[in-house]
mmCIF file of N, CA and C in Angstrom:
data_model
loop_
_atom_site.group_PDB
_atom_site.id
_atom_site.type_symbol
_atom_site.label_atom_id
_atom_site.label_comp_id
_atom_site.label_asym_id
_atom_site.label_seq_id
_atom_site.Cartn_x
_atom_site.Cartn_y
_atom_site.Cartn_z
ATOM 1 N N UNK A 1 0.823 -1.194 0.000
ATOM 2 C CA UNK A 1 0.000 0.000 0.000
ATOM 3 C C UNK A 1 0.871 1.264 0.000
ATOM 4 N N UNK A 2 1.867 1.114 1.112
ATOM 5 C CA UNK A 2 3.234 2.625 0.820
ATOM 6 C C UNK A 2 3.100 3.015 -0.446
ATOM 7 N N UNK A 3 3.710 1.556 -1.698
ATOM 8 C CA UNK A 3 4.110 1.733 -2.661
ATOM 9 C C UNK A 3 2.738 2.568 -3.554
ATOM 10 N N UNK A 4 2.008 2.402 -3.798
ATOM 11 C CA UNK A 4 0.935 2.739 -3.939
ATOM 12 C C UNK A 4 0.654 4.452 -4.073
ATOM 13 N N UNK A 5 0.890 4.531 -2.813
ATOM 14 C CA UNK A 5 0.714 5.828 -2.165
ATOM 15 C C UNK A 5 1.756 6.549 -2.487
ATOM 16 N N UNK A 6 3.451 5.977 -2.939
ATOM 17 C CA UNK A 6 4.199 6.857 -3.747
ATOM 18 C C UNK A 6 4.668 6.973 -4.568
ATOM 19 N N UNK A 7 3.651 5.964 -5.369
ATOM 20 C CA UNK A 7 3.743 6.364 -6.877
ATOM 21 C C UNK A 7 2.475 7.273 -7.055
ATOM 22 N N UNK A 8 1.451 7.030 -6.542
ATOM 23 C CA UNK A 8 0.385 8.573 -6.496
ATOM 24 C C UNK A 8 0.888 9.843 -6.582
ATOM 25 N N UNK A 9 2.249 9.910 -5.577
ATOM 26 C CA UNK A 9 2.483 11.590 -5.094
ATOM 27 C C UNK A 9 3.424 12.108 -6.037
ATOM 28 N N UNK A 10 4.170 10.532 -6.541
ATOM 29 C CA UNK A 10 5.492 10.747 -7.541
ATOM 30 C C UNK A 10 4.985 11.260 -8.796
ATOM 31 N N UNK A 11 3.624 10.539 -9.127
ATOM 32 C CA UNK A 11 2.956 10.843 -10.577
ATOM 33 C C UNK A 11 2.746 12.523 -10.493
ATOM 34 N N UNK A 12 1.807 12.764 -9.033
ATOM 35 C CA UNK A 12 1.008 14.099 -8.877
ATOM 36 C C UNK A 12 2.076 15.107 -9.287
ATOM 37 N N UNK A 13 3.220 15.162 -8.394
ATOM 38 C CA UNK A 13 4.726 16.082 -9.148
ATOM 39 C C UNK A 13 4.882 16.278 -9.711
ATOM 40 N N UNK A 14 5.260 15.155 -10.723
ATOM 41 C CA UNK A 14 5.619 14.769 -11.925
ATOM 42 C C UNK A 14 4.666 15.965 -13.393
ATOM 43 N N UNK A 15 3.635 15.642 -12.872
ATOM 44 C CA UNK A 15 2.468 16.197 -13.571
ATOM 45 C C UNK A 15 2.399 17.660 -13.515
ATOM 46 N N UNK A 16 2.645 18.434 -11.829
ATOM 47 C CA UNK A 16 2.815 19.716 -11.586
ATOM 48 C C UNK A 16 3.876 20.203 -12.127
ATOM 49 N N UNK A 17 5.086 19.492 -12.367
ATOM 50 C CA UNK A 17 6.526 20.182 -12.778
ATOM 51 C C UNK A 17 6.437 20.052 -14.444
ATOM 52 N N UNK A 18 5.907 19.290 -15.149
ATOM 53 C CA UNK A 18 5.140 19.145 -16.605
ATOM 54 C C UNK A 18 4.497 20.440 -16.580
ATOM 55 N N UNK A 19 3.864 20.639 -15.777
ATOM 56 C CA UNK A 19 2.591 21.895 -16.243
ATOM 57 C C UNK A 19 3.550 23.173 -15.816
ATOM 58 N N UNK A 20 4.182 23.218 -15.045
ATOM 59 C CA UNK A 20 4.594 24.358 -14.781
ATOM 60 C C UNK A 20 5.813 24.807 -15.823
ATOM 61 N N UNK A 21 6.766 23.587 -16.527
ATOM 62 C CA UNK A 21 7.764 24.260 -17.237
ATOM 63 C C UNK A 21 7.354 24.607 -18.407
ATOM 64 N N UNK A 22 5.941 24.132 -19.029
ATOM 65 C CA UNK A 22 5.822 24.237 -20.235
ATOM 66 C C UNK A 22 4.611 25.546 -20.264
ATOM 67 N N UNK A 23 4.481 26.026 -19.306
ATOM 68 C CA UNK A 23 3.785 26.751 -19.051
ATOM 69 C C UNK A 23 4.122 28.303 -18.118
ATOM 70 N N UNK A 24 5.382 28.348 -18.321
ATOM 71 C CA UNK A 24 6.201 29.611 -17.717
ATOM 72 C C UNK A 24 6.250 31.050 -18.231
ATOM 73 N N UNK A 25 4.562 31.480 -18.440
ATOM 74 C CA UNK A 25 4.205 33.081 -18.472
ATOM 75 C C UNK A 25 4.048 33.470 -17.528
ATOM 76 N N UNK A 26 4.068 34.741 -18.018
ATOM 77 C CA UNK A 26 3.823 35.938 -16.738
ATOM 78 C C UNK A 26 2.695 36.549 -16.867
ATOM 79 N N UNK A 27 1.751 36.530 -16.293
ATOM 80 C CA UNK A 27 0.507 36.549 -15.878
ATOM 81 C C UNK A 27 0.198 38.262 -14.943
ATOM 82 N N UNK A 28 -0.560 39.323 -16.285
ATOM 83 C CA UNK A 28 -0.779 40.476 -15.187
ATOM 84 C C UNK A 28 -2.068 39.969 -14.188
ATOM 85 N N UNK A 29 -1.864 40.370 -12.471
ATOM 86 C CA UNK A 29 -2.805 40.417 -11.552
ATOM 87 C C UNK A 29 -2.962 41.850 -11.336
ATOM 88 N N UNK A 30 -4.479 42.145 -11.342
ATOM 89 C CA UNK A 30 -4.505 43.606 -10.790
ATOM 90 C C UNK A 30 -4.511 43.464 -9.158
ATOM 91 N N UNK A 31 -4.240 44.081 -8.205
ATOM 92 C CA UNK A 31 -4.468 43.535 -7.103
ATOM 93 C C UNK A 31 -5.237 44.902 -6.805
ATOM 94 N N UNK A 32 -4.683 45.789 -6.125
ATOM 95 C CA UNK A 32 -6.154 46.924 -6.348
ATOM 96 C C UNK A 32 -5.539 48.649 -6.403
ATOM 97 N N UNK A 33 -6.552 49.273 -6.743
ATOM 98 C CA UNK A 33 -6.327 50.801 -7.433
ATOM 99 C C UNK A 33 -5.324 50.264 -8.717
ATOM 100 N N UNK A 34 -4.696 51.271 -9.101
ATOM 101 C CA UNK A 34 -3.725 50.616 -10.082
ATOM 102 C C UNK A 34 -2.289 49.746 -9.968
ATOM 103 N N UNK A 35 -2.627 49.146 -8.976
ATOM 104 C CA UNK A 35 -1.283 48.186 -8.740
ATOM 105 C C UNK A 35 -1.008 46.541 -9.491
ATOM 106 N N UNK A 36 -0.365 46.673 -10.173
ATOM 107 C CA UNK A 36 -0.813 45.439 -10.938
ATOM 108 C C UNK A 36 0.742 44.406 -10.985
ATOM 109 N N UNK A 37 0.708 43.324 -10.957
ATOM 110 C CA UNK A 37 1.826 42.637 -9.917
ATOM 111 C C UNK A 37 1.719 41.354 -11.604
ATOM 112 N N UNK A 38 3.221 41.469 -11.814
ATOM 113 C CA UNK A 38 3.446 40.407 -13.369
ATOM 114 C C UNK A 38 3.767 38.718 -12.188
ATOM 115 N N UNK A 39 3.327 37.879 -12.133
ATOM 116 C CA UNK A 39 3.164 36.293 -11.524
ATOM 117 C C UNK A 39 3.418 35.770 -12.502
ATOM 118 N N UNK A 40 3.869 34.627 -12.675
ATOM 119 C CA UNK A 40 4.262 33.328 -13.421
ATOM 120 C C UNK A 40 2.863 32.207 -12.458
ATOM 121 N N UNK A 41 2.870 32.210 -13.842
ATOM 122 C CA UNK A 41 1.325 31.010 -13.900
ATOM 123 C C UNK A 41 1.242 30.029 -12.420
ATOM 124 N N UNK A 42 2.395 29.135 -13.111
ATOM 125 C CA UNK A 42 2.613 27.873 -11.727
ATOM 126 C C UNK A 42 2.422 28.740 -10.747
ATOM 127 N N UNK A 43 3.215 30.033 -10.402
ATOM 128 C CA UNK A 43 3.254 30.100 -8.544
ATOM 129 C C UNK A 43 1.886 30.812 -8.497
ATOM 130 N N UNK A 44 0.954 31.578 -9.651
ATOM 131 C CA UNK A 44 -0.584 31.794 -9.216
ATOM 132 C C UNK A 44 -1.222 30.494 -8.789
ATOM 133 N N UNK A 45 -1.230 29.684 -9.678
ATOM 134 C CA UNK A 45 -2.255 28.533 -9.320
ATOM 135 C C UNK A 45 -1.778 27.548 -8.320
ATOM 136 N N UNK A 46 -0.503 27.821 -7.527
ATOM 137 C CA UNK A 46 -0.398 26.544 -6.505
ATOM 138 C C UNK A 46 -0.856 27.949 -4.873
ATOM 139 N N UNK A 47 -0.555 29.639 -5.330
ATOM 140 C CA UNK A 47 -0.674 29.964 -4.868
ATOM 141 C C UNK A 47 -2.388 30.122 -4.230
ATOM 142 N N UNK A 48 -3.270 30.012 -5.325
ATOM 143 C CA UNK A 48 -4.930 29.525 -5.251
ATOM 144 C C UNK A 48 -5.140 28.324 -4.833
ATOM 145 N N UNK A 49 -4.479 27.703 -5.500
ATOM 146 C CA UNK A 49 -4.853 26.286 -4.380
ATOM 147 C C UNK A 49 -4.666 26.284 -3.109
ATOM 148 N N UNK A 50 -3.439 26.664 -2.629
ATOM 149 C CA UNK A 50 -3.213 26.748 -1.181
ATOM 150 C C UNK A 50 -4.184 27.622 -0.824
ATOM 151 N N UNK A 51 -4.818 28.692 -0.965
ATOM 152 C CA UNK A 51 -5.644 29.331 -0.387
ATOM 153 C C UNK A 51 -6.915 28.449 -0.287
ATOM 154 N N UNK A 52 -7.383 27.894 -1.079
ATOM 155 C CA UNK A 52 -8.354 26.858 -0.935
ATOM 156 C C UNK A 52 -8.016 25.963 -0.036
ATOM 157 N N UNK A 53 -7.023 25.076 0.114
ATOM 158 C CA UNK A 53 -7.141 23.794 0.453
ATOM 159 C C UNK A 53 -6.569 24.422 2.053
ATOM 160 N N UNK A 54 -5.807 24.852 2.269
ATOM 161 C CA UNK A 54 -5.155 25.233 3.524
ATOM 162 C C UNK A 54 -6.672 24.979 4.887
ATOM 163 N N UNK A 55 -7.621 26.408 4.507
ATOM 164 C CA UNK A 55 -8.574 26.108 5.144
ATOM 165 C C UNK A 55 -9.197 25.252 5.408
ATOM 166 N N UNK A 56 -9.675 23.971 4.703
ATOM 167 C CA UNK A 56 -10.350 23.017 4.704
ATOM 168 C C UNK A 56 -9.916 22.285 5.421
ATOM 169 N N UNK A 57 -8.314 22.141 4.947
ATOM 170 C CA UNK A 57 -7.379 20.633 5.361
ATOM 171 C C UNK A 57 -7.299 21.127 7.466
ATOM 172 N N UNK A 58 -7.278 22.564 7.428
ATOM 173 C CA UNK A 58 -7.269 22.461 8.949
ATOM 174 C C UNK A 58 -9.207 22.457 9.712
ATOM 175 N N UNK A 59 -9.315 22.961 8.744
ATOM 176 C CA UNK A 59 -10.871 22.612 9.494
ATOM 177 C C UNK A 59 -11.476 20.715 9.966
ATOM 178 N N UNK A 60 -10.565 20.100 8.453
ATOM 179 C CA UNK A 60 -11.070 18.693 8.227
ATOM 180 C C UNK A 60 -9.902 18.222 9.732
ATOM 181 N N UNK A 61 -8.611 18.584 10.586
ATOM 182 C CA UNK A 61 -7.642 18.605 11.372
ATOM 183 C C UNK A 61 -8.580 18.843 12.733
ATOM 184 N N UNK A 62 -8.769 19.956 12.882
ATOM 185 C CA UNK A 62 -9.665 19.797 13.688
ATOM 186 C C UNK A 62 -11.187 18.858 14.346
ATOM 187 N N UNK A 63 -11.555 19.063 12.873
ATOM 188 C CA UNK A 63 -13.034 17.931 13.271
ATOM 189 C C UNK A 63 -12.582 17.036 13.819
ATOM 190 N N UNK A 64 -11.286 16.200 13.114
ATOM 191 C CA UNK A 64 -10.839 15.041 13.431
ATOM 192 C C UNK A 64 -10.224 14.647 15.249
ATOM 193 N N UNK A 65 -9.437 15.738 15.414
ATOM 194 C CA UNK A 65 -9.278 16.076 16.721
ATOM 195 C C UNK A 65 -9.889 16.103 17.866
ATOM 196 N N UNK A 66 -10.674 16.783 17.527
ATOM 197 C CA UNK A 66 -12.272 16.921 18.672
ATOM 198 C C UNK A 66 -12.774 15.356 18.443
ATOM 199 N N UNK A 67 -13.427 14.655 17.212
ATOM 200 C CA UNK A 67 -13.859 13.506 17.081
ATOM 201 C C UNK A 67 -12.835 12.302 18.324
ATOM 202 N N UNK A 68 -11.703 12.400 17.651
ATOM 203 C CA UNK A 68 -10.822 11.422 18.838
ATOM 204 C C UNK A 68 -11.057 11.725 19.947
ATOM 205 N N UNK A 69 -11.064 13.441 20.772
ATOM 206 C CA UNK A 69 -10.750 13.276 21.863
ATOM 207 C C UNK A 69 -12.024 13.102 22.463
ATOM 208 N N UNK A 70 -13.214 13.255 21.494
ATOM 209 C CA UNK A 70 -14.566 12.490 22.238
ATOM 210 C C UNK A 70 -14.805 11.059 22.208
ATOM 211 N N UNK A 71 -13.894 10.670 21.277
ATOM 212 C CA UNK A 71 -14.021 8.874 21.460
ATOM 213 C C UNK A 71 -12.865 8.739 22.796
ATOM 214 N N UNK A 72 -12.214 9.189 22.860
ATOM 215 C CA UNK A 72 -11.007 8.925 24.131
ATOM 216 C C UNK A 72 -12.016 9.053 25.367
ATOM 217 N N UNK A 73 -12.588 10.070 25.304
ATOM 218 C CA UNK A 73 -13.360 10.050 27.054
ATOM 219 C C UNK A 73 -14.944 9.259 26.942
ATOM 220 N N UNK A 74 -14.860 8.824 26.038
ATOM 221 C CA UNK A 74 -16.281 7.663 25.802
ATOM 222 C C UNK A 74 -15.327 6.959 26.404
ATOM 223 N N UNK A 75 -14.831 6.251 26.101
ATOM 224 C CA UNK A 75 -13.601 4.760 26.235
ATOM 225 C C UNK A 75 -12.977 4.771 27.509
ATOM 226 N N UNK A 76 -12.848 6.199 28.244
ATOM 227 C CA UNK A 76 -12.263 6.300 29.617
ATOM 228 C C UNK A 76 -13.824 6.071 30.469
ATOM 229 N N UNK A 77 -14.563 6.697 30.213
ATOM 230 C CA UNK A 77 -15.940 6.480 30.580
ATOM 231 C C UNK A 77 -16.576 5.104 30.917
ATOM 232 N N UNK A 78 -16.367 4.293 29.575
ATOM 233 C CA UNK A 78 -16.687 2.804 29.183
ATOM 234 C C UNK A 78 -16.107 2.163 30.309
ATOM 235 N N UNK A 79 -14.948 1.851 30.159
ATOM 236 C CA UNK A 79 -13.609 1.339 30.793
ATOM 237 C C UNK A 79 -13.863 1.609 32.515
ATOM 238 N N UNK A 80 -14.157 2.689 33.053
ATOM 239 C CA UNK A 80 -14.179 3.163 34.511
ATOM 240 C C UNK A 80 -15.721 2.801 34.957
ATOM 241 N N UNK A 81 -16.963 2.118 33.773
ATOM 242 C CA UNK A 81 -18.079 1.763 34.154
ATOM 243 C C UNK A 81 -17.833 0.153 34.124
ATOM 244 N N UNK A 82 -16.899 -0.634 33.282
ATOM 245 C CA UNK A 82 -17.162 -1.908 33.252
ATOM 246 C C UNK A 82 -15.993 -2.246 34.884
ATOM 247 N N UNK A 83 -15.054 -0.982 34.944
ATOM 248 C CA UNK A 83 -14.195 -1.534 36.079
ATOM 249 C C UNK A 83 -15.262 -1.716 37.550
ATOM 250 N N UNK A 84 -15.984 -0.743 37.229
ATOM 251 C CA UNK A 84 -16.964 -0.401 39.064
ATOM 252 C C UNK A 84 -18.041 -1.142 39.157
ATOM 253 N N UNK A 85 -18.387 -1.730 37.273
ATOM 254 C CA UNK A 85 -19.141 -3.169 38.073
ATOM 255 C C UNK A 85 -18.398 -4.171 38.593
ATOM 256 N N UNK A 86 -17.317 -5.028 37.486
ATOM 257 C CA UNK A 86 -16.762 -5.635 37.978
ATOM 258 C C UNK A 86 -15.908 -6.212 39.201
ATOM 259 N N UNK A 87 -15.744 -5.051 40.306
ATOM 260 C CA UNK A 87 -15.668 -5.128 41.495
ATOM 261 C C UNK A 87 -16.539 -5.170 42.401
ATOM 262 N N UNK A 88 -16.507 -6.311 43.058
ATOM 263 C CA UNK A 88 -17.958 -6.479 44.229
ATOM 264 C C UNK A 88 -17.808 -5.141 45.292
ATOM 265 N N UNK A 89 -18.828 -5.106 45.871
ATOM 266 C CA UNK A 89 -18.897 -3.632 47.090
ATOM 267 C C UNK A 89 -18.452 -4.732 47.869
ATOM 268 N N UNK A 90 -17.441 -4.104 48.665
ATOM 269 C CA UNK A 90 -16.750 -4.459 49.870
ATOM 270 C C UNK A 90 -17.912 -4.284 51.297
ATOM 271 N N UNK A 91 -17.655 -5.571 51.810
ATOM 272 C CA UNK A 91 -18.589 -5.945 53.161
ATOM 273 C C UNK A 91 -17.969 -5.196 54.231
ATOM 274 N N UNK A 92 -19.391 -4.391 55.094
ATOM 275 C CA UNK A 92 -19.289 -3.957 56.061
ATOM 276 C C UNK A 92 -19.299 -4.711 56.931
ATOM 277 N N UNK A 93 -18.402 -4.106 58.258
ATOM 278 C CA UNK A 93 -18.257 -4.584 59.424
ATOM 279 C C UNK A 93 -19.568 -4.219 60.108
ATOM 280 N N UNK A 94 -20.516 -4.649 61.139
ATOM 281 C CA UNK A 94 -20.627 -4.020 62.174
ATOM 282 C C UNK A 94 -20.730 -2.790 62.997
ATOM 283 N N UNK A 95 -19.204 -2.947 62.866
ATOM 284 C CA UNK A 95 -18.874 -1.348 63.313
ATOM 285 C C UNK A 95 -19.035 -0.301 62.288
ATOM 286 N N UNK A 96 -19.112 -1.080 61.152
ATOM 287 C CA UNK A 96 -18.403 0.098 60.334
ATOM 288 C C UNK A 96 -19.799 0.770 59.427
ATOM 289 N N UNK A 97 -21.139 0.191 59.979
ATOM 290 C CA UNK A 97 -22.114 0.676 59.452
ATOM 291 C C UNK A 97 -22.282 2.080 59.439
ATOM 292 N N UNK A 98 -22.732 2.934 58.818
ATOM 293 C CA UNK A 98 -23.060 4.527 59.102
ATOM 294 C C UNK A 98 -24.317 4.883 59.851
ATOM 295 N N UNK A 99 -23.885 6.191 60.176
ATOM 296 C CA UNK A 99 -24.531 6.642 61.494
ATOM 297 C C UNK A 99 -25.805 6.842 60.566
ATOM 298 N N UNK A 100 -27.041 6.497 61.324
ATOM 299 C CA UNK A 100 -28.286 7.034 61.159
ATOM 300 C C UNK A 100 -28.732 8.183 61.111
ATOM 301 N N UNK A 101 -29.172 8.554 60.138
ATOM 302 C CA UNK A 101 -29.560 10.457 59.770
ATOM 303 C C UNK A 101 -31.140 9.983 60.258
ATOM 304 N N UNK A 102 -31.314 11.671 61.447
ATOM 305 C CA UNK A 102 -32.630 11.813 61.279
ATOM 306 C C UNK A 102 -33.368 12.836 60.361
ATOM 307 N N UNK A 103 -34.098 13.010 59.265
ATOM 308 C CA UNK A 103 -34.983 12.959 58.531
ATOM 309 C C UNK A 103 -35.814 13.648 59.193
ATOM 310 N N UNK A 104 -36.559 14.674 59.224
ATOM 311 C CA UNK A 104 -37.721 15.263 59.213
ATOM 312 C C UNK A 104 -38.807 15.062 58.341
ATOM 313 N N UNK A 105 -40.061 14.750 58.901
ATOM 314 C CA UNK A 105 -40.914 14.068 57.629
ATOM 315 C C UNK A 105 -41.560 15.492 57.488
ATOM 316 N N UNK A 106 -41.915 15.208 55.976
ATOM 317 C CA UNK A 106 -42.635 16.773 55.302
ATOM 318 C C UNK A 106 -44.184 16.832 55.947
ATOM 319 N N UNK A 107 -44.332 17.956 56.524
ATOM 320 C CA UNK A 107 -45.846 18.843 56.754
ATOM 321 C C UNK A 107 -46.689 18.114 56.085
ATOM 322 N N UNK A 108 -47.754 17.706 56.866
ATOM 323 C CA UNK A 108 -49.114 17.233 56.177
ATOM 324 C C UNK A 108 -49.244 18.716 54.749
ATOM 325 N N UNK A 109 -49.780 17.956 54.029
ATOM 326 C CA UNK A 109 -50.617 18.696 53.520
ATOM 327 C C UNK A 109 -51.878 19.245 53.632
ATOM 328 N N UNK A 110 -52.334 20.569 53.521
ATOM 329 C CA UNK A 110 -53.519 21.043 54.149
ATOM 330 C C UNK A 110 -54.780 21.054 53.285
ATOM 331 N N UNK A 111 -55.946 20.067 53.509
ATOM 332 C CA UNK A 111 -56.753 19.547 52.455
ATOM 333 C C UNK A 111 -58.070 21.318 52.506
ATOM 334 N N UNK A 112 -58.742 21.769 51.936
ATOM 335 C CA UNK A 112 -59.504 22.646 52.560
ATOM 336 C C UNK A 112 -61.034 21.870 52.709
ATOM 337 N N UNK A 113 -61.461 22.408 53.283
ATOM 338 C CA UNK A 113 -62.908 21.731 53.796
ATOM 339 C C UNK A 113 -63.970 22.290 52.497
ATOM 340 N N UNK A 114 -64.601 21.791 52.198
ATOM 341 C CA UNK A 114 -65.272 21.980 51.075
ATOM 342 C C UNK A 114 -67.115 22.068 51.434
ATOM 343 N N UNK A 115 -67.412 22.807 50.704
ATOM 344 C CA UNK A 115 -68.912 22.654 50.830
ATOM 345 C C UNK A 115 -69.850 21.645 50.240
ATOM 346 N N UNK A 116 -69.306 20.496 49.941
ATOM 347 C CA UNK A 116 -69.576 19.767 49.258
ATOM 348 C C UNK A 116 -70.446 18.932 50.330
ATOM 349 N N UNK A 117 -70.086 18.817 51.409
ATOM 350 C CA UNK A 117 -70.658 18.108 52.699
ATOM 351 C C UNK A 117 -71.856 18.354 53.347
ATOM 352 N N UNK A 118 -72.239 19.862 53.023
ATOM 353 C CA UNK A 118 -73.088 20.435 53.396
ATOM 354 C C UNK A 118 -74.299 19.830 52.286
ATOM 355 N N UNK A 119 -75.852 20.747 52.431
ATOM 356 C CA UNK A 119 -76.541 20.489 51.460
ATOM 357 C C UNK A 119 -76.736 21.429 50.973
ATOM 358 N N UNK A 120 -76.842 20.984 49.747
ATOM 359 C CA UNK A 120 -76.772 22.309 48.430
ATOM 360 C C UNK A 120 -77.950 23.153 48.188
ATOM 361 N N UNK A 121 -78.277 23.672 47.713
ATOM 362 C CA UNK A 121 -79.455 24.374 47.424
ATOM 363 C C UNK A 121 -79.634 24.736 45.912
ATOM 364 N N UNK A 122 -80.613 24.656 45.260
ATOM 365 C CA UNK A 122 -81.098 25.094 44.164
ATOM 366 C C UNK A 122 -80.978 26.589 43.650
ATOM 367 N N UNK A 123 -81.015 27.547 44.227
ATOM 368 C CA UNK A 123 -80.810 28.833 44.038
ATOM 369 C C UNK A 123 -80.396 29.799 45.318
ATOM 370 N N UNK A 124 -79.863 30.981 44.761
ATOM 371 C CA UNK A 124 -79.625 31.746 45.735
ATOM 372 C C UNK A 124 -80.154 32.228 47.334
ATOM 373 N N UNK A 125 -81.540 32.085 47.368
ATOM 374 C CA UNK A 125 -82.184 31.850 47.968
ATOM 375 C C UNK A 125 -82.536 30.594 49.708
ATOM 376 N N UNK A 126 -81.550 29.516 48.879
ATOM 377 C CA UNK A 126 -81.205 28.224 49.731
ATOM 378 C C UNK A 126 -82.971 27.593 49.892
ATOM 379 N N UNK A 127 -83.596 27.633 49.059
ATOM 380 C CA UNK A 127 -84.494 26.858 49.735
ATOM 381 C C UNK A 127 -84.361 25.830 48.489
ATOM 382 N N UNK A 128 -85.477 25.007 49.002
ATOM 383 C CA UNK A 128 -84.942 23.454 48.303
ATOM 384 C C UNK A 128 -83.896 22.929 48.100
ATOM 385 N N UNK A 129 -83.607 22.029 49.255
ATOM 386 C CA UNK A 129 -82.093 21.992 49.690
ATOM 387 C C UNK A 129 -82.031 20.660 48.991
ATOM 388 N N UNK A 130 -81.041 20.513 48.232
ATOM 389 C CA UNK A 130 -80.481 18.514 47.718
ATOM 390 C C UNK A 130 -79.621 18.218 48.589
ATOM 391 N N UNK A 131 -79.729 17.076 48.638
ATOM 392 C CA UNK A 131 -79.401 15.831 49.912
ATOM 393 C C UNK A 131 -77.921 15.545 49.054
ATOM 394 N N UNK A 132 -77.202 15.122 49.486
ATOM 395 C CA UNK A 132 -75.502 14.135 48.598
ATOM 396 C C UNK A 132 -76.511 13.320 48.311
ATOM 397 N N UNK A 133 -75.898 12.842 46.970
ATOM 398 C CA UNK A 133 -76.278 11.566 46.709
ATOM 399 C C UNK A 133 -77.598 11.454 45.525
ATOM 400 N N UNK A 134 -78.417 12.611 45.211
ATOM 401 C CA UNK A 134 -79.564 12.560 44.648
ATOM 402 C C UNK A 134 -78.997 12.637 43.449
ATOM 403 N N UNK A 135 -79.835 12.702 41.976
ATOM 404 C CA UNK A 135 -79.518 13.372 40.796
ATOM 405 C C UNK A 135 -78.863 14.682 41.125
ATOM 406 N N UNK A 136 -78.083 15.480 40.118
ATOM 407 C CA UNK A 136 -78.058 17.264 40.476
ATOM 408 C C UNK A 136 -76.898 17.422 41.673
ATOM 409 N N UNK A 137 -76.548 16.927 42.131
ATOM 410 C CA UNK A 137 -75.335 17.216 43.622
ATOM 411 C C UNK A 137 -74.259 16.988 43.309
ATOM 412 N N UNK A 138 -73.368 17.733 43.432
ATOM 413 C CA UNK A 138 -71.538 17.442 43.260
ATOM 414 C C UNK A 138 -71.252 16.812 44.643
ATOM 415 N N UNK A 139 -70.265 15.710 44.182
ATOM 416 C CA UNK A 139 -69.927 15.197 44.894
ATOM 417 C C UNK A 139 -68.421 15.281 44.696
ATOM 418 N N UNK A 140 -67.502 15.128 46.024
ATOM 419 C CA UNK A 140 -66.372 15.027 46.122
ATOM 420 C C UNK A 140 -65.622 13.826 46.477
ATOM 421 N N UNK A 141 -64.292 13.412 45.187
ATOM 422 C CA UNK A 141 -64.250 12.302 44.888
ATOM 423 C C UNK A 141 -63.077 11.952 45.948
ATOM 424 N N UNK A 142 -62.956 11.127 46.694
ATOM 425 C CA UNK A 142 -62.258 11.334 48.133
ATOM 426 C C UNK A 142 -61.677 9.584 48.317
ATOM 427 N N UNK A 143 -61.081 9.652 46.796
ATOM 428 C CA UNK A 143 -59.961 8.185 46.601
ATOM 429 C C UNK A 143 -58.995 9.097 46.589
#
């Protein structure tokens, strides 16, 4: 596979130093107001490429970076969960039980008394009083 890989890079050269000798003009760039700068071809276009690829190749450096060092603390993670099962909890002595905490139990809760107990009445008035339990009466559900 090396070999492979350097005859790829040997060809890629090979190919750039082809293009560049047979291709050795001078190229006007305006760069700006009237400043205008004479370049030879090859060093524009390896000089554009590098501007392209530079960014990428460290952005693609980074991703990669961060990616490992989040697989590294998965794997330290993994590793420090299969170790703390794999060790039994060590038996207490006796003595060595812990002290008993007292606990305060939480405040009843305060229910309010409802008129529901009472008997209801039909209108403002209160006469014709309903009994719990008839058609027409709310009842309170006290599961």
């Amino acid at each position: 596979m090396q070999f492979l890989k350097t005859l790829f890079w040997a060809l890629l050269v090979g190919v750039v130093v082809a293009f560049s000798l047979n291709n050795m003009t001078m190229v006007p760039v305006r760069l700006w107001g009237s400043v205008v700068a004479d370049v030879n071809l090859p060093l524009l276009l390896i000089i554009t490429f590098l501007l392209g690829f530079v960014p990428a190749y460290l952005s693609l450096v980074t991703v990669r970076w961060r990616a490992r060092q989040r697989i590294a603390a998965t794997e330290r993670a993994l590793a420090d969960l299969r170790a703390a099962q794999a060790t039994p909890p060590a038996a207490l002595a006796p003595g060595d039980l812990p002290a008993a905490r007292v606990v305060p139990a939480p405040a009843p809760a305060v229910t309010p008394v409802h008129a529901v107990d009472a008997p209801v009445t039909d209108n403002a008035l209160g006469e014709h009083p309903i009994t719990p339990g008839t058609p027409g009466t709310i009842t309170q559900d006290r599961s």
